[in-house]
Coordinates of C-alpha atoms in Angstrom, one line a residue:
Chain A
D1 CA 14.0 4.7 5.0
S2 CA 12.3 3.2 1.9
G3 CA 14.4 5.2 -0.5
V4 CA 11.3 6.9 -1.9
T5 CA 11.2 10.7 -1.3
Q6 CA 8.2 12.9 -1.4
T7 CA 8.0 16.7 -1.1
P8 CA 6.6 18.6 0.5
K9 CA 5.8 16.8 3.8
H10 CA 3.0 19.1 4.7
L11 CA 0.9 21.5 2.6
I12 CA -1.8 23.8 3.7
T13 CA -3.8 25.6 1.0
A14 CA -7.1 27.2 0.4
T15 CA -10.1 25.9 -1.5
G16 CA -9.9 26.5 -5.3
Q17 CA -6.2 26.5 -5.3
R18 CA -3.8 24.1 -7.2
V19 CA -0.9 22.2 -5.8
T20 CA 1.8 19.9 -7.1
L21 CA 3.2 17.0 -5.1
R22 CA 6.5 15.5 -6.1
C23 CA 7.9 12.0 -5.8
S24 CA 11.3 10.5 -6.5
P25 CA 11.3 6.7 -6.7
R26 CA 13.9 4.3 -5.3
S27 CA 16.9 4.0 -7.5
G28 CA 16.3 1.4 -10.2
D29 CA 12.5 1.4 -9.8
L30 CA 10.6 2.1 -13.0
S31 CA 7.0 2.1 -11.6
V32 CA 5.4 4.9 -9.6
Y33 CA 2.1 4.8 -7.9
W34 CA 0.0 7.5 -6.2
Y35 CA -2.5 6.8 -3.4
Q36 CA -4.8 8.9 -1.3
Q37 CA -5.6 8.1 2.3
S38 CA -8.2 10.1 4.1
L39 CA -8.5 10.1 7.9
D40 CA -9.2 6.6 9.2
Q41 CA -9.7 5.2 5.7
G42 CA -7.9 2.7 3.6
L43 CA -5.7 3.4 0.7
Q44 CA -7.3 4.7 -2.5
F45 CA -5.3 4.0 -5.6
L46 CA -5.1 6.9 -7.9
I47 CA -2.8 6.2 -10.8
Q48 CA 0.3 4.3 -11.8
Y49 CA 3.1 5.1 -14.2
Y50 CA 5.7 2.7 -15.6
N51 CA 8.8 4.1 -17.3
G52 CA 7.0 7.3 -18.3
E53 CA 3.7 5.7 -19.5
E54 CA 0.4 5.6 -17.7
R55 CA -0.3 2.0 -16.7
A56 CA -3.4 2.0 -14.6
K57 CA -6.0 4.4 -13.3
G58 CA -7.9 4.1 -10.2
N59 CA -10.3 6.5 -8.5
I60 CA -8.6 9.6 -9.7
L61 CA -10.8 12.7 -10.0
E62 CA -10.7 14.7 -13.2
R63 CA -9.3 17.6 -11.2
F64 CA -6.3 15.5 -10.5
S65 CA -3.5 14.7 -13.0
A66 CA -0.1 13.1 -12.9
Q67 CA 2.9 12.5 -15.0
Q68 CA 6.2 10.7 -14.8
F69 CA 9.2 12.4 -16.3
P70 CA 12.2 10.9 -18.2
D71 CA 14.3 10.9 -15.0
L72 CA 11.4 8.8 -13.5
H73 CA 10.3 11.2 -10.9
S74 CA 6.6 11.9 -10.8
E75 CA 4.3 14.8 -10.0
L76 CA 0.7 14.7 -8.9
N77 CA -1.3 17.9 -9.7
L78 CA -4.4 18.6 -7.7
S79 CA -6.5 21.6 -8.9
S80 CA -9.7 23.3 -7.8
L81 CA -9.1 22.0 -4.4
E82 CA -12.0 21.2 -2.1
L83 CA -12.2 20.6 1.6
G84 CA -12.7 16.9 0.9
D85 CA -9.3 16.6 -0.8
S86 CA -7.6 17.0 2.6
A87 CA -5.7 13.7 3.0
L88 CA -2.4 12.0 3.1
Y89 CA -1.0 11.4 -0.4
F90 CA 1.4 8.6 -0.8
C91 CA 3.8 7.8 -3.6
A92 CA 5.2 4.3 -4.0
S93 CA 7.6 2.7 -6.4
S94 CA 8.4 -0.8 -7.5
V95 CA 10.9 -2.3 -9.9
M96 CA 8.3 -3.6 -12.4
D97 CA 4.7 -2.7 -13.3
R98 CA 3.1 -5.5 -11.4
G99 CA 3.9 -8.5 -9.1
Y100 CA 6.5 -6.7 -7.0
E101 CA 6.4 -5.0 -3.7
Q102 CA 5.8 -1.3 -3.6
Y103 CA 7.9 0.9 -1.4
F104 CA 6.2 3.9 0.0
G105 CA 7.4 7.4 0.6
P106 CA 6.6 9.2 3.8
G107 CA 3.6 10.9 2.3
T108 CA 2.4 14.5 1.8
R109 CA -0.2 15.7 4.2
L110 CA -2.5 18.1 2.4
T111 CA -4.8 20.3 4.3
V112 CA -7.4 22.3 2.4
T113 CA -8.9 25.2 4.4
Chain B
A1 CA -13.5 -10.6 -9.5
Q2 CA -10.4 -10.0 -7.5
K3 CA -10.8 -9.1 -3.9
V4 CA -9.0 -9.0 -0.6
T5 CA -10.9 -9.3 2.7
Q6 CA -9.6 -8.5 6.1
A7 CA -12.6 -9.3 8.2
Q8 CA -11.1 -8.1 11.5
T9 CA -11.5 -4.4 11.6
E10 CA -9.8 -4.0 15.0
I11 CA -8.0 -6.4 17.3
S12 CA -6.9 -5.6 20.8
V13 CA -4.7 -7.8 22.9
V14 CA -2.4 -7.5 25.9
E15 CA 1.3 -7.5 25.3
K16 CA 3.0 -10.9 25.0
E17 CA -0.1 -12.5 23.6
D18 CA 0.0 -14.1 20.2
V19 CA -2.3 -12.6 17.6
T20 CA -3.3 -13.7 14.1
L21 CA -4.5 -11.3 11.4
D22 CA -6.6 -12.9 8.7
C23 CA -6.5 -12.3 5.0
V24 CA -8.7 -14.0 2.5
Y25 CA -8.3 -13.3 -1.2
E26 CA -10.2 -14.0 -4.4
T27 CA -8.6 -14.3 -7.8
R28 CA -9.0 -16.2 -11.1
D29 CA -5.3 -15.9 -12.0
T30 CA -3.1 -18.9 -11.4
T31 CA -0.1 -16.6 -11.0
Y32 CA -0.4 -13.9 -8.3
Y33 CA 1.4 -12.3 -5.4
L34 CA 0.4 -11.6 -1.9
F35 CA 1.7 -8.9 0.4
W36 CA 1.5 -7.6 3.9
Y37 CA 2.2 -4.0 4.9
K38 CA 2.3 -2.2 8.2
Q39 CA 1.2 1.3 8.9
P40 CA 2.2 2.4 12.4
P41 CA 0.7 5.5 14.1
S42 CA 3.5 7.6 12.6
G43 CA 1.8 7.1 9.2
E44 CA 4.4 5.5 7.0
L45 CA 3.7 2.3 5.1
V46 CA 6.2 -0.4 5.5
F47 CA 6.5 -3.5 3.3
L48 CA 6.7 -6.7 5.3
I49 CA 6.5 -9.7 2.9
R50 CA 5.8 -10.8 -0.6
R51 CA 4.7 -14.3 -1.5
N52 CA 4.0 -15.8 -5.0
S53 CA 1.2 -18.2 -5.7
F54 CA 3.6 -21.1 -6.4
D55 CA 5.3 -21.0 -3.0
E56 CA 3.1 -22.2 -0.2
Q57 CA 5.9 -22.5 2.3
N58 CA 5.3 -20.7 5.5
E59 CA 7.7 -18.0 6.4
I60 CA 9.0 -16.9 9.7
S61 CA 10.9 -13.7 10.4
G62 CA 11.6 -13.2 14.1
R63 CA 8.3 -12.9 15.9
Y64 CA 6.4 -12.6 12.6
S65 CA 5.1 -15.6 10.6
W66 CA 2.9 -16.0 7.6
N67 CA 0.7 -18.9 6.7
F68 CA -0.2 -19.2 3.0
Q69 CA -2.9 -21.7 2.1
K70 CA -4.1 -21.9 -1.4
S71 CA -6.8 -24.4 -0.5
T72 CA -8.6 -21.8 1.6
S73 CA -7.3 -18.7 -0.3
S74 CA -5.8 -17.3 2.8
F75 CA -2.6 -15.6 3.8
N76 CA -2.7 -15.1 7.5
F77 CA -0.1 -13.2 9.6
T78 CA 0.8 -14.1 13.1
I79 CA 2.7 -12.1 15.6
T80 CA 4.1 -14.1 18.5
A81 CA 4.7 -12.5 21.9
S82 CA 3.3 -9.2 20.7
Q83 CA 4.8 -5.9 21.8
V84 CA 3.4 -2.4 22.1
V85 CA 5.5 -1.4 19.1
D86 CA 3.5 -3.8 17.0
S87 CA 0.5 -1.5 17.3
A88 CA -0.4 -0.5 13.8
V89 CA -2.8 -0.9 10.9
Y90 CA -1.9 -4.0 8.9
F91 CA -2.8 -4.3 5.2
C92 CA -3.0 -7.4 3.1
A93 CA -2.8 -6.9 -0.7
L94 CA -3.0 -9.0 -3.9
S95 CA -1.3 -8.5 -7.2
E96 CA -2.4 -10.5 -10.2
N97 CA -0.4 -11.2 -13.3
S98 CA -3.3 -10.0 -15.4
N99 CA -3.8 -6.7 -13.6
Y100 CA -1.5 -3.8 -13.0
Q101 CA -3.4 -2.6 -10.0
L102 CA -2.6 -3.8 -6.5
I103 CA -5.8 -4.9 -4.7
W104 CA -5.8 -3.8 -1.0
G105 CA -7.7 -5.1 1.9
A106 CA -9.4 -2.6 4.2
G107 CA -6.8 -3.1 6.9
T108 CA -6.8 -4.4 10.5
K109 CA -6.0 -2.1 13.3
L110 CA -4.0 -3.9 15.9
I111 CA -3.8 -2.5 19.4
I112 CA -1.3 -4.0 21.8
K113 CA -1.9 -2.9 25.4
P114 CA 0.9 -2.9 27.9

């Protein structure tokens, strides 16, 4: 158990809908990262927050947004969902904003039908 | 530009064989960090090791060992006496002091056959 929690574990929704994925980092970690992993593909970095502020942005679509709250938990919002958004979404946390290992949550498997 | 290359897409060996996973990186920073992660079929990503650019000592943890060579920009991972439970996708990653984003390799799928 990495100490990073993600909810929900599974999510099935229809095209055009909006969903929110939630992540709680390990105790003491200030940085949160979001990744997308499609079937048989590598990790695509989406976005990083550090102590409530956005630190880095990767290949995140405009339909997606995220935030980190004062209690350091983070939410990833996915809207106007398309079939191609079906993937495993990981949250990770680390103690600092760079240079340290990231600990990953179990992931949320999103299926868009 | 920063980059991590894992040239081996897939490796298949028979149990008890030794296997080495290659990782080659590119960076202009003098201070950087290298990582290995494991993703078993169950899907979770597990952190294995972190190494900073100033520490070229090889590391051994049980059947796992890592060889860091700055001269060849490589950070290779060896599993000795492989077991079926080692079957997973292994990712190598790079963190630069000048960049917040972790740079990931494409991963190597390791299949250990009984």
